[in-house]
């Protein structure tokens, strides 16, 4: 098992210094990314991840120079060459390499880099027992719907939460609770699941979409996509975050106060179990 990389379709040793100084991803964060989980040697939900990648590229006017079939092949190649069966695959596409100038350079070819790493076992405890979170100001730009390489707001927010002994920072913009720094946020109140509506202020998480359109609907759980404030969160019985790496992680403490009973709630647990069942089915796990 070895963590390896791929540049423009070719496997490389991850320790090679292949990013050019003039790459616009390096200079400006001018690019997009995706993260896909691999379970039992199979990519989970690759199609919606790649659909979102193409959308992000379109929104930033970066030409899509790889087909879905090629990108699928690159994911499979990384799994095969690395021998890592349970992994996270990171994919970045930058606008390309060109002498530094803010406006888009002409005739620049987008650059693809990918890497594969074993899944982190460190977050399994959070999934089982729940995690601590805190509310923090949402200081990001106004296009959080694009999965862009510009993650400074998210990075600073995550560090603020980490410094306070929390796993995740739940962001608040103009009094409205938006999402985590690397996850979508849900609360459960009186058996109804609430989450911020899809718009430019949050990332439309692949996991979020599965929770709303497949899991909750199959389980007969009502989900509303509506705005809510801090006071609403504090009155909720359960809270959880969703994400490709996070999967469904319960939040048991918010701002050092217990959420509901302070232990993992029944609605969250049901959704979490159903999410794992989906993975088992699609990735032929167990
Ligand atoms: N919101 C933000 C800001 C994220 O960074 C992420 C994941 O990286 C998510 C939500 C969850 O998205 P997904 O479920 O597609 O991983």
PDB file of C-alpha atoms and ligand atoms in Angstrom:
ATOM      1  CA  UNK A   1       0.000   0.000   0.000  1.00  0.00           C
ATOM      2  CA  UNK A   2       1.558   3.295  -1.010  1.00  0.00           C
ATOM      3  CA  UNK A   3       0.078   6.787  -1.272  1.00  0.00           C
ATOM      4  CA  UNK A   4       0.630   7.849  -4.872  1.00  0.00           C
ATOM      5  CA  UNK A   5      -0.378  10.666  -7.183  1.00  0.00           C
ATOM      6  CA  UNK A   6      -1.467  11.199 -10.766  1.00  0.00           C
ATOM      7  CA  UNK A   7      -0.717  14.213 -12.952  1.00  0.00           C
ATOM      8  CA  UNK A   8      -2.590  14.702 -16.218  1.00  0.00           C
ATOM      9  CA  UNK A   9      -3.282  10.969 -16.395  1.00  0.00           C
ATOM     10  CA  UNK A  10       0.183   9.662 -15.401  1.00  0.00           C
ATOM     11  CA  UNK A  11       0.976   7.968 -12.085  1.00  0.00           C
ATOM     12  CA  UNK A  12       3.724   9.718 -10.092  1.00  0.00           C
ATOM     13  CA  UNK A  13       5.461   9.335  -6.758  1.00  0.00           C
ATOM     14  CA  UNK A  14       3.677  11.701  -4.390  1.00  0.00           C
ATOM     15  CA  UNK A  15       6.974  13.085  -3.093  1.00  0.00           C
ATOM     16  CA  UNK A  16       7.921  14.434  -6.548  1.00  0.00           C
ATOM     17  CA  UNK A  17       7.725  18.232  -6.717  1.00  0.00           C
ATOM     18  CA  UNK A  18       5.491  18.471  -9.738  1.00  0.00           C
ATOM     19  CA  UNK A  19       3.484  21.645  -9.048  1.00  0.00           C
ATOM     20  CA  UNK A  20       4.849  24.531 -11.049  1.00  0.00           C
ATOM     21  CA  UNK A  21       5.486  27.868  -9.318  1.00  0.00           C
ATOM     22  CA  UNK A  22       3.378  29.400 -12.080  1.00  0.00           C
ATOM     23  CA  UNK A  23       0.386  27.105 -11.578  1.00  0.00           C
ATOM     24  CA  UNK A  24      -2.661  29.316 -10.999  1.00  0.00           C
ATOM     25  CA  UNK A  25      -3.871  26.934  -8.324  1.00  0.00           C
ATOM     26  CA  UNK A  26      -0.657  27.668  -6.407  1.00  0.00           C
ATOM     27  CA  UNK A  27      -0.665  31.409  -7.155  1.00  0.00           C
ATOM     28  CA  UNK A  28      -4.376  32.234  -6.763  1.00  0.00           C
ATOM     29  CA  UNK A  29      -6.254  29.139  -5.621  1.00  0.00           C
ATOM     30  CA  UNK A  30      -7.656  29.349  -9.177  1.00  0.00           C
ATOM     31  CA  UNK A  31      -9.111  25.874  -9.495  1.00  0.00           C
ATOM     32  CA  UNK A  32     -11.597  23.338  -8.189  1.00  0.00           C
ATOM     33  CA  UNK A  33     -11.441  20.045  -6.355  1.00  0.00           C
ATOM     34  CA  UNK A  34     -13.368  16.944  -5.337  1.00  0.00           C
ATOM     35  CA  UNK A  35     -12.896  14.264  -2.709  1.00  0.00           C
ATOM     36  CA  UNK A  36     -14.316  10.793  -3.237  1.00  0.00           C
ATOM     37  CA  UNK A  37     -14.229   7.922  -0.754  1.00  0.00           C
ATOM     38  CA  UNK A  38     -13.184   4.413  -1.726  1.00  0.00           C
ATOM     39  CA  UNK A  39     -14.654   1.484   0.194  1.00  0.00           C
ATOM     40  CA  UNK A  40     -13.624  -2.086  -0.510  1.00  0.00           C
ATOM     41  CA  UNK A  41     -11.807  -0.922  -3.658  1.00  0.00           C
ATOM     42  CA  UNK A  42     -14.898   0.832  -5.126  1.00  0.00           C
ATOM     43  CA  UNK A  43     -15.524   4.581  -5.429  1.00  0.00           C
ATOM     44  CA  UNK A  44     -18.720   5.622  -3.655  1.00  0.00           C
ATOM     45  CA  UNK A  45     -21.054   8.088  -5.436  1.00  0.00           C
ATOM     46  CA  UNK A  46     -18.479   8.926  -8.115  1.00  0.00           C
ATOM     47  CA  UNK A  47     -21.098  10.152 -10.608  1.00  0.00           C
ATOM     48  CA  UNK A  48     -22.548  12.940  -8.386  1.00  0.00           C
ATOM     49  CA  UNK A  49     -19.015  13.979  -7.358  1.00  0.00           C
ATOM     50  CA  UNK A  50     -17.979  14.293 -11.002  1.00  0.00           C
ATOM     51  CA  UNK A  51     -21.263  16.065 -11.891  1.00  0.00           C
ATOM     52  CA  UNK A  52     -20.452  18.658  -9.214  1.00  0.00           C
ATOM     53  CA  UNK A  53     -16.862  18.912 -10.493  1.00  0.00           C
ATOM     54  CA  UNK A  54     -18.114  19.785 -14.011  1.00  0.00           C
ATOM     55  CA  UNK A  55     -20.500  22.343 -12.509  1.00  0.00           C
ATOM     56  CA  UNK A  56     -17.675  23.964 -10.498  1.00  0.00           C
ATOM     57  CA  UNK A  57     -15.532  24.119 -13.665  1.00  0.00           C
ATOM     58  CA  UNK A  58     -18.373  25.747 -15.615  1.00  0.00           C
ATOM     59  CA  UNK A  59     -18.975  28.334 -12.881  1.00  0.00           C
ATOM     60  CA  UNK A  60     -15.291  29.345 -13.013  1.00  0.00           C
ATOM     61  CA  UNK A  61     -15.070  29.142 -16.832  1.00  0.00           C
ATOM     62  CA  UNK A  62     -12.311  26.514 -16.653  1.00  0.00           C
ATOM     63  CA  UNK A  63     -12.553  24.247 -19.722  1.00  0.00           C
ATOM     64  CA  UNK A  64     -13.350  20.585 -18.953  1.00  0.00           C
ATOM     65  CA  UNK A  65     -10.584  18.714 -20.765  1.00  0.00           C
ATOM     66  CA  UNK A  66     -11.286  15.245 -19.323  1.00  0.00           C
ATOM     67  CA  UNK A  67     -14.374  13.134 -19.903  1.00  0.00           C
ATOM     68  CA  UNK A  68     -16.261  11.343 -17.137  1.00  0.00           C
ATOM     69  CA  UNK A  69     -14.920   8.039 -18.500  1.00  0.00           C
ATOM     70  CA  UNK A  70     -11.312   9.270 -18.276  1.00  0.00           C
ATOM     71  CA  UNK A  71     -11.789  10.575 -14.739  1.00  0.00           C
ATOM     72  CA  UNK A  72     -13.356   7.254 -13.715  1.00  0.00           C
ATOM     73  CA  UNK A  73     -10.381   5.429 -15.230  1.00  0.00           C
ATOM     74  CA  UNK A  74      -7.931   7.644 -13.275  1.00  0.00           C
ATOM     75  CA  UNK A  75      -9.726   6.890 -10.003  1.00  0.00           C
ATOM     76  CA  UNK A  76      -9.589   3.167 -10.742  1.00  0.00           C
ATOM     77  CA  UNK A  77      -5.923   3.385 -11.733  1.00  0.00           C
ATOM     78  CA  UNK A  78      -5.010   5.041  -8.428  1.00  0.00           C
ATOM     79  CA  UNK A  79      -6.816   2.303  -6.470  1.00  0.00           C
ATOM     80  CA  UNK A  80      -5.127  -0.460  -8.502  1.00  0.00           C
ATOM     81  CA  UNK A  81      -1.608   0.999  -8.446  1.00  0.00           C
ATOM     82  CA  UNK A  82      -1.688   1.918  -4.752  1.00  0.00           C
ATOM     83  CA  UNK A  83      -3.413  -1.252  -3.531  1.00  0.00           C
ATOM     84  CA  UNK A  84      -5.350   0.923  -1.058  1.00  0.00           C
ATOM     85  CA  UNK A  85      -8.866  -0.466  -0.759  1.00  0.00           C
ATOM     86  CA  UNK A  86     -10.275   2.005   1.781  1.00  0.00           C
ATOM     87  CA  UNK A  87      -9.178   5.452   0.794  1.00  0.00           C
ATOM     88  CA  UNK A  88      -9.885   9.070   0.012  1.00  0.00           C
ATOM     89  CA  UNK A  89      -9.079  10.230  -3.513  1.00  0.00           C
ATOM     90  CA  UNK A  90      -8.410  13.959  -3.916  1.00  0.00           C
ATOM     91  CA  UNK A  91      -8.727  15.529  -7.376  1.00  0.00           C
ATOM     92  CA  UNK A  92      -7.767  19.097  -8.268  1.00  0.00           C
ATOM     93  CA  UNK A  93      -8.097  20.882 -11.593  1.00  0.00           C
ATOM     94  CA  UNK A  94      -6.427  24.276 -11.845  1.00  0.00           C
ATOM     95  CA  UNK A  95      -6.790  26.782 -14.684  1.00  0.00           C
ATOM     96  CA  UNK A  96      -3.236  25.835 -15.664  1.00  0.00           C
ATOM     97  CA  UNK A  97       0.318  27.154 -15.720  1.00  0.00           C
ATOM     98  CA  UNK A  98       1.017  30.675 -16.975  1.00  0.00           C
ATOM     99  CA  UNK A  99       3.070  33.755 -15.957  1.00  0.00           C
ATOM    100  CA  UNK A 100       1.321  35.453 -13.036  1.00  0.00           C
ATOM    101  CA  UNK A 101      -1.426  37.887 -13.957  1.00  0.00           C
ATOM    102  CA  UNK A 102      -4.859  38.116 -12.353  1.00  0.00           C
ATOM    103  CA  UNK A 103      -7.024  37.919 -15.494  1.00  0.00           C
ATOM    104  CA  UNK A 104      -7.450  34.613 -17.331  1.00  0.00           C
ATOM    105  CA  UNK A 105      -4.408  33.885 -19.542  1.00  0.00           C
ATOM    106  CA  UNK A 106      -5.056  32.883 -23.150  1.00  0.00           C
ATOM    107  CA  UNK A 107      -4.422  29.367 -24.428  1.00  0.00           C
ATOM    108  CA  UNK A 108      -3.739  27.915 -21.021  1.00  0.00           C
ATOM    109  CA  UNK A 109      -4.445  24.209 -20.514  1.00  0.00           C
ATOM    110  CA  UNK A 110      -6.084  23.145 -17.227  1.00  0.00           C
ATOM    111  CA  UNK A 111      -3.953  20.860 -15.071  1.00  0.00           C
ATOM    112  CA  UNK A 112      -5.228  17.785 -13.263  1.00  0.00           C
ATOM    113  CA  UNK A 113      -3.581  16.391 -10.140  1.00  0.00           C
ATOM    114  CA  UNK A 114      -4.908  13.521  -8.027  1.00  0.00           C
ATOM    115  CA  UNK A 115      -3.776  11.598  -4.966  1.00  0.00           C
ATOM    116  CA  UNK A 116      -4.910   8.590  -2.968  1.00  0.00           C
ATOM    117  CA  UNK A 117      -4.482   8.091   0.778  1.00  0.00           C
ATOM    118  CA  UNK A 118      -5.770   5.509   3.232  1.00  0.00           C
ATOM    119  CA  UNK A 119      -8.970   6.524   5.032  1.00  0.00           C
ATOM    120  CA  UNK A 120      -8.352   8.095   8.400  1.00  0.00           C
ATOM    121  CA  UNK A 121      -9.392   5.887  11.312  1.00  0.00           C
ATOM    122  CA  UNK A 122      -9.175   8.896  13.654  1.00  0.00           C
ATOM    123  CA  UNK A 123     -12.683  10.085  12.806  1.00  0.00           C
ATOM    124  CA  UNK A 124     -14.406   6.723  13.442  1.00  0.00           C
ATOM    125  CA  UNK A 125     -14.702   7.498  17.173  1.00  0.00           C
ATOM    126  CA  UNK A 126     -16.628  10.690  16.335  1.00  0.00           C
ATOM    127  CA  UNK A 127     -19.021   8.758  14.134  1.00  0.00           C
ATOM    128  CA  UNK A 128     -19.718   6.319  16.942  1.00  0.00           C
ATOM    129  CA  UNK A 129     -19.858   8.630  19.946  1.00  0.00           C
ATOM    130  CA  UNK A 130     -20.551  12.028  18.406  1.00  0.00           C
ATOM    131  CA  UNK A 131     -18.319  15.088  18.351  1.00  0.00           C
ATOM    132  CA  UNK A 132     -18.009  18.527  19.885  1.00  0.00           C
ATOM    133  CA  UNK A 133     -18.769  21.562  17.713  1.00  0.00           C
ATOM    134  CA  UNK A 134     -18.988  25.319  18.147  1.00  0.00           C
ATOM    135  CA  UNK A 135     -20.659  28.188  16.324  1.00  0.00           C
ATOM    136  CA  UNK A 136     -18.258  30.507  14.502  1.00  0.00           C
ATOM    137  CA  UNK A 137     -18.697  33.477  12.133  1.00  0.00           C
ATOM    138  CA  UNK A 138     -18.951  32.549   8.453  1.00  0.00           C
ATOM    139  CA  UNK A 139     -16.196  34.660   6.914  1.00  0.00           C
ATOM    140  CA  UNK A 140     -16.130  33.014   3.481  1.00  0.00           C
ATOM    141  CA  UNK A 141     -16.854  34.573   0.087  1.00  0.00           C
ATOM    142  CA  UNK A 142     -20.315  34.549  -1.524  1.00  0.00           C
ATOM    143  CA  UNK A 143     -19.801  31.552  -3.860  1.00  0.00           C
ATOM    144  CA  UNK A 144     -19.626  28.731  -1.325  1.00  0.00           C
ATOM    145  CA  UNK A 145     -21.580  26.596  -3.835  1.00  0.00           C
ATOM    146  CA  UNK A 146     -18.392  26.226  -5.921  1.00  0.00           C
ATOM    147  CA  UNK A 147     -15.977  23.607  -4.615  1.00  0.00           C
ATOM    148  CA  UNK A 148     -13.042  25.920  -5.218  1.00  0.00           C
ATOM    149  CA  UNK A 149      -9.440  25.505  -4.058  1.00  0.00           C
ATOM    150  CA  UNK A 150      -9.831  28.808  -2.174  1.00  0.00           C
ATOM    151  CA  UNK A 151     -10.449  27.404   1.286  1.00  0.00           C
ATOM    152  CA  UNK A 152      -8.953  30.082   3.527  1.00  0.00           C
ATOM    153  CA  UNK A 153     -12.234  30.909   5.306  1.00  0.00           C
ATOM    154  CA  UNK A 154     -12.824  27.190   5.920  1.00  0.00           C
ATOM    155  CA  UNK A 155      -9.224  26.646   7.077  1.00  0.00           C
ATOM    156  CA  UNK A 156      -9.336  29.531   9.560  1.00  0.00           C
ATOM    157  CA  UNK A 157     -12.757  28.441  10.828  1.00  0.00           C
ATOM    158  CA  UNK A 158     -11.648  24.823  11.332  1.00  0.00           C
ATOM    159  CA  UNK A 159      -8.559  25.987  13.214  1.00  0.00           C
ATOM    160  CA  UNK A 160     -10.672  28.224  15.459  1.00  0.00           C
ATOM    161  CA  UNK A 161     -12.840  25.206  16.342  1.00  0.00           C
ATOM    162  CA  UNK A 162      -9.828  22.937  16.822  1.00  0.00           C
ATOM    163  CA  UNK A 163      -8.123  25.446  19.134  1.00  0.00           C
ATOM    164  CA  UNK A 164     -11.278  25.418  21.275  1.00  0.00           C
ATOM    165  CA  UNK A 165     -11.185  21.597  21.495  1.00  0.00           C
ATOM    166  CA  UNK A 166     -13.960  21.073  18.901  1.00  0.00           C
ATOM    167  CA  UNK A 167     -14.058  18.839  15.850  1.00  0.00           C
ATOM    168  CA  UNK A 168     -16.088  21.185  13.674  1.00  0.00           C
ATOM    169  CA  UNK A 169     -16.984  24.879  13.464  1.00  0.00           C
ATOM    170  CA  UNK A 170     -20.579  25.519  12.446  1.00  0.00           C
ATOM    171  CA  UNK A 171     -20.686  28.801  10.568  1.00  0.00           C
ATOM    172  CA  UNK A 172     -23.163  31.622  11.100  1.00  0.00           C
ATOM    173  CA  UNK A 173     -23.741  34.394   8.543  1.00  0.00           C
ATOM    174  CA  UNK A 174     -26.035  37.345   9.369  1.00  0.00           C
ATOM    175  CA  UNK A 175     -27.530  35.344  12.235  1.00  0.00           C
ATOM    176  CA  UNK A 176     -28.320  32.341  10.009  1.00  0.00           C
ATOM    177  CA  UNK A 177     -26.582  29.008  10.518  1.00  0.00           C
ATOM    178  CA  UNK A 178     -25.110  27.915   7.179  1.00  0.00           C
ATOM    179  CA  UNK A 179     -22.853  24.824   7.336  1.00  0.00           C
ATOM    180  CA  UNK A 180     -19.689  23.344   8.824  1.00  0.00           C
ATOM    181  CA  UNK A 181     -16.214  24.296   7.593  1.00  0.00           C
ATOM    182  CA  UNK A 182     -15.977  20.944   5.769  1.00  0.00           C
ATOM    183  CA  UNK A 183     -19.482  19.525   6.183  1.00  0.00           C
ATOM    184  CA  UNK A 184     -23.191  20.296   5.879  1.00  0.00           C
ATOM    185  CA  UNK A 185     -25.154  20.856   9.072  1.00  0.00           C
ATOM    186  CA  UNK A 186     -28.515  19.446  10.172  1.00  0.00           C
ATOM    187  CA  UNK A 187     -30.627  19.713  13.308  1.00  0.00           C
ATOM    188  CA  UNK A 188     -33.539  17.551  14.406  1.00  0.00           C
ATOM    189  CA  UNK A 189     -36.428  19.281  16.135  1.00  0.00           C
ATOM    190  CA  UNK A 190     -39.688  17.498  16.968  1.00  0.00           C
ATOM    191  CA  UNK A 191     -38.794  14.667  14.540  1.00  0.00           C
ATOM    192  CA  UNK A 192     -38.269  17.073  11.619  1.00  0.00           C
ATOM    193  CA  UNK A 193     -34.788  17.410  10.122  1.00  0.00           C
ATOM    194  CA  UNK A 194     -33.758  20.976   9.220  1.00  0.00           C
ATOM    195  CA  UNK A 195     -30.913  22.112   7.001  1.00  0.00           C
ATOM    196  CA  UNK A 196     -29.940  25.344   5.207  1.00  0.00           C
ATOM    197  CA  UNK A 197     -31.454  25.632   1.703  1.00  0.00           C
ATOM    198  CA  UNK A 198     -29.340  25.005  -1.379  1.00  0.00           C
ATOM    199  CA  UNK A 199     -27.945  28.372  -2.550  1.00  0.00           C
ATOM    200  CA  UNK A 200     -24.682  30.263  -3.039  1.00  0.00           C
ATOM    201  CA  UNK A 201     -24.013  30.304   0.736  1.00  0.00           C
ATOM    202  CA  UNK A 202     -23.438  26.549   1.135  1.00  0.00           C
ATOM    203  CA  UNK A 203     -21.847  23.693  -0.763  1.00  0.00           C
ATOM    204  CA  UNK A 204     -24.418  21.260  -2.091  1.00  0.00           C
ATOM    205  CA  UNK A 205     -22.850  18.226  -0.440  1.00  0.00           C
ATOM    206  CA  UNK A 206     -23.144  14.888  -2.196  1.00  0.00           C
ATOM    207  CA  UNK A 207     -23.819  13.363   1.235  1.00  0.00           C
ATOM    208  CA  UNK A 208     -26.394  16.080   1.994  1.00  0.00           C
ATOM    209  CA  UNK A 209     -28.247  15.251  -1.218  1.00  0.00           C
ATOM    210  CA  UNK A 210     -28.221  11.528  -0.365  1.00  0.00           C
ATOM    211  CA  UNK A 211     -29.571  12.275   3.127  1.00  0.00           C
ATOM    212  CA  UNK A 212     -32.411  14.394   1.756  1.00  0.00           C
ATOM    213  CA  UNK A 213     -33.334  12.665  -1.483  1.00  0.00           C
ATOM    214  CA  UNK A 214     -32.684   9.021  -0.627  1.00  0.00           C
ATOM    215  CA  UNK A 215     -32.176   8.224   3.061  1.00  0.00           C
ATOM    216  CA  UNK A 216     -34.774  10.448   4.729  1.00  0.00           C
ATOM    217  CA  UNK A 217     -37.260   9.744   1.993  1.00  0.00           C
ATOM    218  CA  UNK A 218     -36.762   5.937   2.326  1.00  0.00           C
ATOM    219  CA  UNK A 219     -37.044   6.154   6.122  1.00  0.00           C
ATOM    220  CA  UNK A 220     -40.112   8.414   6.003  1.00  0.00           C
ATOM    221  CA  UNK A 221     -38.279  11.214   7.822  1.00  0.00           C
ATOM    222  CA  UNK A 222     -39.394  14.747   6.977  1.00  0.00           C
ATOM    223  CA  UNK A 223     -36.607  17.151   5.934  1.00  0.00           C
ATOM    224  CA  UNK A 224     -37.100  20.879   5.455  1.00  0.00           C
ATOM    225  CA  UNK A 225     -34.549  23.011   3.652  1.00  0.00           C
ATOM    226  CA  UNK A 226     -35.129  26.310   5.436  1.00  0.00           C
ATOM    227  CA  UNK A 227     -33.049  28.971   7.150  1.00  0.00           C
ATOM    228  CA  UNK A 228     -32.737  28.870  10.939  1.00  0.00           C
ATOM    229  CA  UNK A 229     -30.831  30.828  13.575  1.00  0.00           C
ATOM    230  CA  UNK A 230     -28.616  30.079  16.589  1.00  0.00           C
ATOM    231  CA  UNK A 231     -31.544  30.086  19.034  1.00  0.00           C
ATOM    232  CA  UNK A 232     -33.289  27.416  16.928  1.00  0.00           C
ATOM    233  CA  UNK A 233     -30.159  25.242  17.008  1.00  0.00           C
ATOM    234  CA  UNK A 234     -29.916  25.593  20.766  1.00  0.00           C
ATOM    235  CA  UNK A 235     -33.486  24.353  21.119  1.00  0.00           C
ATOM    236  CA  UNK A 236     -32.960  21.299  18.864  1.00  0.00           C
ATOM    237  CA  UNK A 237     -33.001  17.715  20.187  1.00  0.00           C
ATOM    238  CA  UNK A 238     -30.284  16.435  17.830  1.00  0.00           C
ATOM    239  CA  UNK A 239     -27.634  17.786  15.477  1.00  0.00           C
ATOM    240  CA  UNK A 240     -25.320  16.155  12.950  1.00  0.00           C
ATOM    241  CA  UNK A 241     -22.961  16.953  10.104  1.00  0.00           C
ATOM    242  CA  UNK A 242     -22.631  15.195   6.753  1.00  0.00           C
ATOM    243  CA  UNK A 243     -19.709  14.894   4.365  1.00  0.00           C
ATOM    244  CA  UNK A 244     -17.762  12.463   2.237  1.00  0.00           C
ATOM    245  CA  UNK A 245     -15.129  11.831   4.926  1.00  0.00           C
ATOM    246  CA  UNK A 246     -17.305  12.718   7.907  1.00  0.00           C
ATOM    247  CA  UNK A 247     -20.148  10.504   6.567  1.00  0.00           C
ATOM    248  CA  UNK A 248     -22.876  11.141   9.170  1.00  0.00           C
ATOM    249  CA  UNK A 249     -21.275  12.400  12.376  1.00  0.00           C
ATOM    250  CA  UNK A 250     -23.498  13.250  15.348  1.00  0.00           C
ATOM    251  CA  UNK A 251     -22.851  16.467  17.280  1.00  0.00           C
ATOM    252  CA  UNK A 252     -23.381  15.921  20.991  1.00  0.00           C
ATOM    253  CA  UNK A 253     -21.994  19.201  22.340  1.00  0.00           C
ATOM    254  CA  UNK A 254     -22.382  22.664  20.838  1.00  0.00           C
ATOM    255  CA  UNK A 255     -20.615  25.641  22.422  1.00  0.00           C
ATOM    256  CA  UNK A 256     -19.867  23.383  25.403  1.00  0.00           C
ATOM    257  CA  UNK A 257     -23.582  22.758  25.993  1.00  0.00           C
ATOM    258  CA  UNK A 258     -25.190  19.346  25.404  1.00  0.00           C
ATOM    259  CA  UNK A 259     -27.348  19.052  22.279  1.00  0.00           C
ATOM    260  CA  UNK A 260     -30.636  17.529  23.489  1.00  0.00           C
ATOM    261  CA  UNK A 261     -29.755  14.718  25.896  1.00  0.00           C
ATOM    262  CA  UNK A 262     -26.046  15.107  25.109  1.00  0.00           C
ATOM    263  CA  UNK A 263     -25.824  11.669  23.514  1.00  0.00           C
ATOM    264  CA  UNK A 264     -26.381  10.484  19.938  1.00  0.00           C
ATOM    265  CA  UNK A 265     -30.071  10.844  19.062  1.00  0.00           C
ATOM    266  CA  UNK A 266     -32.287   8.183  17.432  1.00  0.00           C
ATOM    267  CA  UNK A 267     -32.999  10.061  14.185  1.00  0.00           C
ATOM    268  CA  UNK A 268     -29.303  10.731  13.603  1.00  0.00           C
ATOM    269  CA  UNK A 269     -28.447   7.091  14.302  1.00  0.00           C
ATOM    270  CA  UNK A 270     -31.094   5.846  11.844  1.00  0.00           C
ATOM    271  CA  UNK A 271     -29.784   8.138   9.094  1.00  0.00           C
ATOM    272  CA  UNK A 272     -26.203   7.111   9.834  1.00  0.00           C
ATOM    273  CA  UNK A 273     -27.024   3.398   9.641  1.00  0.00           C
ATOM    274  CA  UNK A 274     -28.905   3.854   6.376  1.00  0.00           C
ATOM    275  CA  UNK A 275     -25.940   5.748   4.927  1.00  0.00           C
ATOM    276  CA  UNK A 276     -23.666   2.813   5.751  1.00  0.00           C
ATOM    277  CA  UNK A 277     -26.175   0.429   4.146  1.00  0.00           C
ATOM    278  CA  UNK A 278     -25.991   2.481   0.933  1.00  0.00           C
ATOM    279  CA  UNK A 279     -22.189   2.224   0.982  1.00  0.00           C
ATOM    280  CA  UNK A 280     -22.361  -1.546   1.635  1.00  0.00           C
ATOM    281  CA  UNK A 281     -24.666  -2.000  -1.365  1.00  0.00           C
ATOM    282  CA  UNK A 282     -22.846   0.216  -3.854  1.00  0.00           C
ATOM    283  CA  UNK A 283     -19.346  -0.908  -2.827  1.00  0.00           C
ATOM    284  CA  UNK A 284     -20.191  -4.568  -2.204  1.00  0.00           C
ATOM    285  CA  UNK A 285     -18.849  -4.237   1.345  1.00  0.00           C
ATOM    286  CA  UNK A 286     -19.081  -7.176   3.817  1.00  0.00           C
TER     287      UNK A 286
HETATM  288  N1  LIG B   1     -19.653  21.847   3.000  1.00  0.00           N
HETATM  289  C1  LIG B   1     -18.341  22.134   2.894  1.00  0.00           C
HETATM  290  C2  LIG B   1     -17.880  23.529   3.143  1.00  0.00           C
HETATM  291  C3  LIG B   1     -17.411  21.126   2.562  1.00  0.00           C
HETATM  292  O1  LIG B   1     -16.105  21.420   2.448  1.00  0.00           O
HETATM  293  C4  LIG B   1     -17.879  19.808   2.374  1.00  0.00           C
HETATM  294  C5  LIG B   1     -16.963  18.724   2.028  1.00  0.00           C
HETATM  295  O2  LIG B   1     -15.804  18.906   1.801  1.00  0.00           O
HETATM  296  C6  LIG B   1     -19.241  19.551   2.513  1.00  0.00           C
HETATM  297  C7  LIG B   1     -20.108  20.598   2.810  1.00  0.00           C
HETATM  298  C8  LIG B   1     -19.806  18.158   2.315  1.00  0.00           C
HETATM  299  O3  LIG B   1     -19.828  17.828   0.954  1.00  0.00           O
HETATM  300  P1  LIG B   1     -19.800  16.306   0.473  1.00  0.00           P
HETATM  301  O4  LIG B   1     -20.929  15.632   1.162  1.00  0.00           O
HETATM  302  O5  LIG B   1     -19.982  16.391  -0.990  1.00  0.00           O
HETATM  303  O6  LIG B   1     -18.469  15.761   0.888  1.00  0.00           O
END
